[in-house]
Coordinates of C-alpha atoms in Angstrom, one line a residue:
M1 CA 42.0 -26.6 63.2
T2 CA 42.7 -23.2 64.4
G3 CA 41.9 -22.5 67.3
Q4 CA 40.0 -19.0 68.3
D5 CA 43.4 -17.7 70.2
D6 CA 45.6 -18.5 67.8
L7 CA 43.5 -16.8 65.0
F8 CA 43.7 -13.3 66.9
A9 CA 47.5 -14.1 67.5
P10 CA 50.1 -11.4 67.1
E11 CA 52.7 -12.3 64.8
P12 CA 56.4 -12.2 65.3
Q13 CA 56.7 -9.3 62.6
P14 CA 55.9 -5.2 61.9
A15 CA 52.2 -4.5 62.1
A16 CA 50.7 -3.7 58.9
P17 CA 48.0 -0.8 58.5
G18 CA 44.4 -2.0 59.5
R19 CA 46.2 -5.4 59.8
A20 CA 45.3 -6.8 63.1
D21 CA 41.9 -7.3 65.0
P22 CA 41.0 -4.9 68.2
L23 CA 40.9 -7.9 70.4
A24 CA 44.5 -9.4 69.0
G25 CA 46.5 -10.3 72.5
Q26 CA 43.2 -9.7 74.5
P27 CA 42.5 -12.6 77.1
L28 CA 38.9 -14.8 75.5
A29 CA 37.4 -14.0 78.9
Q30 CA 37.3 -10.3 78.4
Q31 CA 36.5 -9.9 75.0
P32 CA 32.0 -9.9 74.1
L33 CA 30.3 -12.6 73.5
A34 CA 29.7 -12.6 70.3
A35 CA 33.3 -12.4 69.6
R36 CA 33.9 -15.5 72.6
M37 CA 31.2 -17.7 70.7
R38 CA 33.0 -17.2 67.0
P39 CA 32.5 -20.4 65.2
R40 CA 36.3 -22.2 65.4
T41 CA 35.7 -24.8 62.8
L42 CA 33.0 -25.3 59.9
D43 CA 31.1 -27.6 62.2
E44 CA 29.7 -25.1 64.6
V45 CA 28.9 -22.5 62.3
V46 CA 24.9 -22.3 62.4
G47 CA 22.7 -21.5 59.1
Q48 CA 24.2 -20.9 55.7
Q49 CA 24.0 -24.5 54.6
H50 CA 23.1 -23.6 51.4
L51 CA 26.5 -22.2 51.2
L52 CA 28.2 -24.8 53.9
G53 CA 26.6 -28.5 53.0
P54 CA 29.0 -31.3 51.4
G55 CA 30.5 -30.0 48.0
A56 CA 28.9 -26.1 48.3
P57 CA 31.7 -23.5 47.2
L58 CA 31.9 -22.0 50.2
R59 CA 33.1 -25.2 52.4
R60 CA 35.5 -26.1 49.4
L61 CA 37.1 -22.6 49.5
V62 CA 37.2 -23.3 53.5
E63 CA 39.2 -26.4 53.1
G64 CA 41.6 -25.5 51.0
S65 CA 40.4 -26.1 47.5
G66 CA 42.3 -22.4 46.0
A67 CA 42.8 -18.5 46.7
V68 CA 40.0 -17.5 44.8
S69 CA 38.3 -14.4 46.1
V70 CA 34.7 -13.6 47.2
I71 CA 32.4 -11.7 48.1
L72 CA 30.1 -12.3 50.6
W73 CA 26.6 -10.6 50.5
G74 CA 24.4 -10.4 53.5
P75 CA 22.5 -9.2 56.2
P76 CA 24.9 -8.3 59.9
G77 CA 25.0 -10.5 62.2
T78 CA 24.7 -13.6 59.7
G79 CA 28.5 -14.9 59.8
K80 CA 30.5 -12.6 56.8
T81 CA 33.0 -12.3 59.1
T82 CA 33.2 -15.6 61.4
L83 CA 33.4 -17.3 57.4
A84 CA 36.2 -14.5 56.4
T85 CA 38.4 -16.1 59.5
L86 CA 37.5 -20.1 58.7
V87 CA 38.9 -18.8 55.4
A88 CA 42.0 -18.0 56.4
S89 CA 42.7 -20.6 59.9
A90 CA 41.9 -23.5 57.0
S91 CA 44.4 -22.4 54.2
G92 CA 47.0 -21.7 57.0
A93 CA 47.2 -18.4 55.1
R94 CA 48.0 -14.4 56.8
Y95 CA 44.6 -13.0 58.1
R96 CA 44.8 -9.3 57.4
E97 CA 41.3 -7.0 58.2
L98 CA 40.3 -4.1 56.9
S99 CA 37.1 -1.7 57.4
A100 CA 35.7 0.3 54.7
V101 CA 34.5 2.9 57.3
S102 CA 37.8 3.5 57.8
A103 CA 40.3 1.9 55.4
G104 CA 41.7 4.2 52.6
V105 CA 43.6 3.3 49.3
K106 CA 46.8 4.0 51.2
D107 CA 45.7 1.4 54.0
V108 CA 44.8 -1.4 51.4
R109 CA 48.3 -0.4 49.3
A110 CA 50.2 -1.1 52.2
I111 CA 49.0 -4.6 52.8
V112 CA 49.3 -5.5 49.4
E113 CA 52.8 -5.0 49.5
E114 CA 52.9 -6.7 52.7
A115 CA 51.1 -9.9 51.2
R116 CA 53.4 -10.0 47.9
T117 CA 56.8 -9.4 50.0
A118 CA 55.0 -12.6 52.1
L119 CA 54.0 -14.6 48.9
G120 CA 57.9 -14.2 47.5
R121 CA 59.2 -14.6 50.5
I122 CA 57.6 -17.5 52.2
G123 CA 55.4 -18.0 50.1
Q124 CA 52.4 -17.7 52.8
R125 CA 49.3 -16.7 50.8
T126 CA 46.8 -13.4 53.1
V127 CA 43.9 -13.2 53.2
L128 CA 42.2 -10.0 53.4
F129 CA 38.8 -9.4 55.1
L130 CA 37.5 -6.4 53.6
D131 CA 33.9 -5.5 56.0
E132 CA 31.5 -2.7 54.4
V133 CA 33.4 -3.2 50.8
H134 CA 30.0 -1.1 49.4
R135 CA 31.6 2.0 51.0
F136 CA 34.8 2.2 49.4
S137 CA 34.7 4.4 46.2
K138 CA 35.7 3.6 42.8
A139 CA 39.4 4.2 43.2
Q140 CA 39.2 2.6 46.4
Q141 CA 37.7 -0.6 44.9
D142 CA 40.4 -0.2 42.0
A143 CA 43.7 -0.5 43.9
L144 CA 42.7 -3.8 44.7
L145 CA 42.4 -5.0 41.4
P146 CA 45.7 -6.0 40.7
A147 CA 46.2 -8.1 43.7
V148 CA 43.1 -10.2 43.3
E149 CA 44.2 -10.7 39.5
N150 CA 47.6 -11.5 40.7
R151 CA 46.0 -14.1 43.2
W152 CA 48.8 -11.7 45.2
I153 CA 45.3 -11.8 47.6
S154 CA 42.6 -13.9 48.4
L155 CA 39.6 -11.2 49.3
V156 CA 37.3 -11.7 51.2
A157 CA 34.7 -8.8 51.2
A158 CA 31.7 -8.5 52.9
T159 CA 28.5 -6.5 52.2
T160 CA 24.9 -5.8 53.4
E161 CA 24.3 -4.1 50.3
N162 CA 23.3 -5.1 46.6
P163 CA 27.1 -5.6 44.7
F164 CA 26.1 -5.8 41.4
F165 CA 24.9 -1.4 42.0
S166 CA 27.5 -1.1 44.6
V167 CA 30.8 -3.3 43.7
I168 CA 32.9 -2.2 40.3
S169 CA 32.6 -5.1 37.7
P170 CA 35.9 -5.6 37.7
L171 CA 36.1 -6.4 40.9
L172 CA 33.3 -8.5 40.8
S173 CA 34.1 -10.9 38.0
R174 CA 37.0 -11.5 39.4
S175 CA 35.7 -13.1 42.8
L176 CA 33.2 -15.7 43.5
L177 CA 29.8 -13.6 44.7
L178 CA 28.1 -15.6 47.5
T179 CA 24.4 -14.6 49.3
L180 CA 24.0 -15.3 52.9
Q181 CA 20.9 -15.8 54.2
P182 CA 19.2 -13.9 57.2
L183 CA 19.2 -17.0 60.2
T184 CA 15.5 -18.2 61.0
D185 CA 14.7 -18.0 64.7
D186 CA 15.6 -21.8 65.5
E187 CA 19.2 -21.1 64.3
V188 CA 19.7 -18.0 66.1
G189 CA 18.1 -19.6 69.2
T190 CA 20.6 -22.5 68.8
I191 CA 23.7 -20.0 68.9
V192 CA 22.1 -17.9 72.1
D193 CA 21.0 -21.7 73.4
R194 CA 24.9 -22.8 73.6
A195 CA 26.4 -18.9 74.6
V196 CA 24.3 -20.0 77.5
A197 CA 25.7 -23.0 78.1
D198 CA 29.0 -23.2 76.5
P199 CA 32.5 -22.7 78.7
R200 CA 33.2 -20.0 76.3
G201 CA 30.0 -17.7 77.4
L202 CA 28.3 -18.0 79.9
G203 CA 29.2 -21.6 81.1
G204 CA 25.5 -22.1 82.3
A205 CA 26.1 -19.4 84.9
V206 CA 22.7 -17.9 84.5
D207 CA 18.9 -19.6 83.3
L208 CA 17.3 -17.9 80.7
V209 CA 13.6 -18.0 80.7
P210 CA 11.5 -19.2 77.7
E211 CA 9.7 -15.3 78.1
A212 CA 13.2 -14.2 77.7
R213 CA 14.8 -16.0 75.1
E214 CA 11.3 -15.7 72.4
H215 CA 11.8 -12.1 72.9
L216 CA 15.8 -12.4 72.7
L217 CA 15.3 -13.6 69.2
R218 CA 12.6 -11.6 68.4
L219 CA 15.0 -8.3 69.5
A220 CA 17.5 -10.3 67.1
A221 CA 15.7 -10.4 63.5
G222 CA 17.9 -12.8 62.3
D223 CA 21.1 -11.3 63.3
A224 CA 23.1 -13.6 65.6
R225 CA 25.7 -10.3 67.1
R226 CA 22.6 -8.8 68.0
A227 CA 21.2 -11.8 70.1
L228 CA 24.3 -12.5 71.9
T229 CA 24.9 -8.4 72.4
A230 CA 21.5 -8.5 74.3
L231 CA 22.2 -11.2 76.1
E232 CA 25.4 -10.7 77.3
A233 CA 24.1 -7.0 79.0
A234 CA 21.0 -8.8 80.3
A235 CA 23.5 -11.3 81.8
G236 CA 25.3 -8.9 83.2
V237 CA 22.9 -7.2 85.1
V238 CA 21.1 -11.0 86.3
A239 CA 24.7 -11.4 87.7
D240 CA 25.1 -8.2 89.5
R241 CA 21.8 -8.8 90.9
A242 CA 23.2 -12.2 92.6
A243 CA 26.6 -10.9 93.9
A244 CA 25.0 -8.4 95.6
G245 CA 21.9 -10.2 97.7
G246 CA 22.5 -14.1 96.6
E247 CA 19.5 -14.6 95.0
P248 CA 19.6 -17.3 92.0
A249 CA 20.9 -16.1 88.7
T250 CA 17.8 -16.2 86.8
L251 CA 17.6 -14.2 83.2
S252 CA 14.1 -13.0 83.0
L253 CA 11.8 -10.3 80.4
A254 CA 12.2 -8.2 82.9
D255 CA 15.6 -8.4 83.3
L256 CA 16.2 -8.2 79.6
E257 CA 13.5 -5.7 78.9
L258 CA 16.5 -3.5 81.6
A259 CA 19.4 -4.5 79.7
V260 CA 18.3 -3.4 76.2
D261 CA 15.9 -0.5 77.1
R262 CA 13.3 -1.9 75.2
A263 CA 9.4 -3.0 76.3
A264 CA 8.6 -6.6 74.9
V265 CA 5.7 -6.0 72.5
R266 CA 3.0 -8.5 73.1
Y267 CA 3.0 -10.2 69.3
D268 CA 3.0 -13.9 68.6
R269 CA 4.3 -14.8 64.9
D270 CA 2.7 -17.5 64.8
G271 CA -0.2 -17.1 66.7
D272 CA -3.5 -14.7 66.8
Q273 CA -1.8 -11.2 67.5
H274 CA 0.2 -12.1 63.9
Y275 CA -3.0 -12.4 62.2
D276 CA -4.9 -9.9 64.2
V277 CA -2.3 -7.1 64.1
V278 CA -1.8 -7.6 60.3
S279 CA -5.7 -7.3 60.0
A280 CA -6.3 -4.5 62.0
F281 CA -2.8 -2.7 59.8
I282 CA -4.2 -3.0 56.6
K283 CA -7.7 -2.0 57.3
S284 CA -6.2 1.2 59.0
V285 CA -4.4 1.8 55.4
R286 CA -7.4 0.7 53.5
G287 CA -9.6 2.8 56.3
S288 CA -7.6 5.7 55.4
D289 CA -6.2 6.3 59.6
P290 CA -2.7 7.4 58.5
D291 CA -2.1 7.3 62.7
A292 CA -3.4 4.1 63.2
A293 CA -1.5 2.6 60.2
V294 CA 1.9 3.7 61.4
H295 CA 0.6 2.0 64.7
Y296 CA 0.7 -1.2 63.2
L297 CA 3.1 -0.8 61.3
A298 CA 5.5 -0.1 64.1
R299 CA 4.0 -2.9 66.3
M300 CA 5.1 -5.5 63.3
L301 CA 8.5 -4.2 62.9
E302 CA 9.8 -3.5 66.5
S303 CA 7.9 -7.2 66.9
G304 CA 10.2 -8.8 64.9
E305 CA 8.2 -9.0 61.3
D306 CA 9.8 -10.3 58.2
P307 CA 9.7 -6.7 56.9
R308 CA 9.2 -7.9 53.4
F309 CA 5.9 -9.8 54.6
V310 CA 4.9 -6.0 55.0
A311 CA 6.4 -4.8 52.0
R312 CA 4.6 -7.1 50.0
R313 CA 1.2 -6.9 51.8
L314 CA 1.5 -3.1 51.0
M315 CA 1.8 -3.8 47.7
I316 CA -1.2 -6.2 47.1
L317 CA -3.2 -2.8 48.8
A318 CA -1.7 -0.5 46.4
S319 CA -3.9 -2.1 43.6
E320 CA -6.6 -3.9 46.0
D321 CA -7.7 -0.7 47.6
I322 CA -6.3 1.5 45.7
G323 CA -5.8 1.1 42.3
L324 CA -6.9 3.8 39.3
A325 CA -8.1 6.4 42.4
D326 CA -4.0 7.3 42.6
P327 CA -2.0 5.5 39.8
T328 CA 1.2 6.3 41.8
A329 CA -0.1 4.0 45.0
L330 CA 1.7 1.7 43.0
G331 CA 4.8 2.6 42.3
V332 CA 5.1 3.9 45.5
A333 CA 4.8 0.5 47.0
V334 CA 7.3 -1.4 44.8
A335 CA 9.7 1.2 45.3
A336 CA 9.8 0.5 49.1
A337 CA 10.4 -2.8 48.6
Q338 CA 12.4 -2.4 47.1
T339 CA 14.4 -0.1 49.4
L340 CA 14.1 -2.6 51.9
E341 CA 16.5 -5.1 49.4
L342 CA 18.7 -2.9 49.1
V343 CA 19.3 -0.9 52.1
G344 CA 17.5 -3.0 55.0
L345 CA 16.3 -3.1 58.3
P346 CA 16.2 -0.1 60.0
E347 CA 16.5 2.8 57.3
A348 CA 14.7 0.8 55.3
R349 CA 11.5 1.1 57.8
L350 CA 11.6 4.9 56.8
A351 CA 10.6 3.7 52.9
L352 CA 7.8 1.4 54.2
T353 CA 6.8 4.3 56.9
Q354 CA 6.6 6.7 53.6
A355 CA 4.7 3.6 51.9
T356 CA 2.2 3.1 54.7
L357 CA 1.5 7.3 55.3
H358 CA 1.2 7.3 51.5
L359 CA -1.5 4.9 50.7
A360 CA -3.6 5.1 53.7
L361 CA -3.2 9.6 52.6
A362 CA -4.5 7.8 48.7
P363 CA -8.5 8.3 47.7
K364 CA -9.2 4.6 47.6
S365 CA -11.3 2.3 44.8
N366 CA -11.5 -1.3 45.2
A367 CA -12.5 -0.6 41.1
V368 CA -8.8 -3.5 40.2
I369 CA -10.3 -5.8 42.1
R370 CA -13.6 -5.8 41.0
A371 CA -12.7 -5.7 37.5
Y372 CA -10.9 -8.7 37.9
D373 CA -13.3 -10.6 39.6
S374 CA -15.5 -9.9 37.7
A375 CA -14.0 -10.7 34.4
A376 CA -13.2 -14.3 36.2
A377 CA -16.4 -15.2 36.9
D378 CA -17.2 -14.7 33.4
V379 CA -14.3 -17.0 32.2
R380 CA -15.9 -19.1 35.2
A381 CA -19.1 -19.5 34.0
G382 CA -18.2 -20.5 30.4
R383 CA -18.7 -16.8 28.7
T384 CA -16.1 -17.0 26.9
G385 CA -16.0 -18.2 23.3
P386 CA -13.6 -17.8 20.5
V387 CA -11.4 -15.2 19.9
P388 CA -13.1 -12.6 17.0
P389 CA -11.1 -14.0 13.6
H390 CA -9.9 -10.1 13.2
L391 CA -8.0 -10.5 16.4
R392 CA -6.3 -13.6 15.7
D393 CA -2.5 -14.3 14.9
A394 CA -1.8 -13.7 11.6
H395 CA 1.9 -13.6 10.7
Y396 CA 2.5 -17.3 9.9
G397 CA 1.7 -18.3 6.0
G398 CA -1.6 -20.0 6.3
A399 CA -3.3 -17.4 8.7
T400 CA -4.2 -15.7 5.2
R401 CA -6.0 -18.8 4.2
L402 CA -7.7 -19.1 7.3
G403 CA -8.8 -15.6 7.6
H404 CA -7.0 -14.8 10.7
G405 CA -6.3 -11.1 11.1
A406 CA -9.0 -9.7 8.0
G407 CA -10.5 -6.5 8.9
Y408 CA -8.2 -5.8 11.4
R409 CA -8.3 -2.2 11.8
Y410 CA -4.7 -0.5 13.0
A411 CA -5.6 1.6 15.9
H412 CA -3.3 4.2 15.3
D413 CA -4.7 5.2 11.6
H414 CA -7.9 6.1 13.2
P415 CA -9.1 10.0 14.5
G416 CA -7.4 9.6 18.2
G417 CA -6.0 6.3 17.7
V418 CA -9.7 4.8 18.8
A419 CA -11.5 2.3 16.4
E420 CA -14.3 1.3 16.5
Q421 CA -14.3 -2.9 16.4
Q422 CA -14.8 -5.7 18.2
Y423 CA -12.6 -7.4 20.8
P424 CA -14.1 -9.2 23.3
P425 CA -15.2 -12.1 22.2
D426 CA -18.9 -12.7 21.4
A427 CA -20.2 -13.7 24.7
A428 CA -18.5 -10.9 26.5
V429 CA -19.7 -8.5 24.0
G430 CA -21.0 -5.1 26.3
R431 CA -19.9 -7.0 29.7
D432 CA -18.9 -3.7 31.9
Y433 CA -16.2 -5.2 34.4
L434 CA -13.8 -1.9 35.3
V435 CA -16.7 0.5 37.4
L436 CA -15.4 3.4 38.2
R437 CA -16.3 5.3 41.4
G438 CA -15.0 8.7 40.4
L439 CA -12.5 9.1 43.6
G440 CA -9.4 10.9 43.1
A441 CA -7.5 10.1 40.0
E442 CA -10.9 8.2 38.8
R443 CA -12.7 11.9 38.5
E444 CA -10.9 11.9 35.4
L445 CA -11.3 8.5 34.0
T446 CA -14.7 8.0 34.4
G447 CA -15.6 10.4 31.4
L448 CA -12.6 8.9 29.3
L449 CA -13.6 5.5 30.1
A450 CA -17.5 6.4 29.1
R451 CA -16.1 7.9 25.7
L452 CA -13.6 4.9 24.6
R453 CA -16.5 2.8 24.7
A454 CA -18.6 4.5 22.9
V455 CA -16.1 4.9 20.1
V456 CA -14.8 1.1 20.0
R457 CA -18.6 -0.1 20.3
G458 CA -19.8 1.9 17.7
G459 CA -21.8 4.1 19.7
A460 CA -20.2 7.8 18.7
A461 CA -17.3 9.7 16.6
T462 CA -14.7 10.8 18.1
T463 CA -13.6 14.7 18.1
R464 CA -11.0 16.5 16.5
T465 CA -7.7 15.4 15.9
D466 CA -5.9 18.4 14.6
G467 CA -4.5 19.5 17.9
P468 CA -4.9 18.5 21.2
S469 CA -8.3 18.8 23.3
P470 CA -8.8 19.2 27.1
D471 CA -9.0 15.3 27.3
G472 CA -5.6 15.2 26.2
P473 CA -3.7 14.2 22.3
G474 CA -5.6 12.8 19.4
G475 CA -9.3 14.4 21.1
V476 CA -10.2 10.9 23.0
R477 CA -7.6 10.5 25.5

């Protein structure tokens, strides 16, 4: 396996636009800690075992089974650049790197031409690592198609955004899509411990106390690069202090806070603090206190709580505590969850905040959960019975002989689109599961519900149908 220094060593040929890593030629000791600790072999890679286990697609690719192009989709700091360099080094290919933030079509075409020349003259493949491919326009991505299709290059493209929205279909169909997962705390911890002890890293020069290590993992939030950057900054603080006063090189929580300018949030994701803060968050939204709700939201996110957990709680709360009082609440919560999946943190914190504020300010009603619980209690108590014959499935041949569907009244054939008819089984007739409180949008639904029940249950006639009424089309709605 090629070593770290060989990976970035300059080649004896003219430089192409965007071809070199900015660390090329820089002594290893002067490189950032994250770069120094970049895995040199697959065995050093932490995480992503679904892609790197025996027989997994990425392991086969790194071990040289073909020149397929791949798109790596995953959060920052999960190893996309590392895997790209391993693909290049394991196959003996030339490695080129571009960032879609700064590169243009001209840069892409220059590397493609260089790759064609190298392939034709000396038979050497080129691996092009394209970071943040989602930032390339359609025209820029189109420029890659001939090179990928003809395998003049093996493209390894990285993106933090959903490639089905950000990568053109022809390029996506010509590439193997691999999804990287966020690193767990244990995996980030393994990387941090290795960086503290490894000669390429800190070489045991500092002693990382458990409280600082725990806070470092919270700050990382699954991003190994973020963890190593913070560790390096804090180690610098300790080294300066030790050099000035001869103090032991112990990296404390205070040192880490000083280095990253971010105080430790007292929050244990696996203990009482987790449940207390989540409980306070939900109750603040339910209690219509937007300020307290945002406080607890920030407390969770800043401490490294899984934002998907927060998004799930908001979606549940939108139905459980708001429901029909503001029918838009669930849509807002779902949109925030989708934004989180598409954009990720830190940007998605705004969508989560917007949803939190919307739900906190919305009128509250627990009519939805009370309706279900009431119906479920009847079902558990045996108040069920057979489905009325006129409502049973009548589409198959023998249904008519069984009397299924006989007497069914098609709602659209009746005034107001509502017909008098028994819908529940006999055991549930007259059971009012939905009980509205008249808050928010429920004020408009309360009268509607009464009129619908009256018509369906045979207690009243529908209103005029020759034009819309104040209650909506057809008179009833």
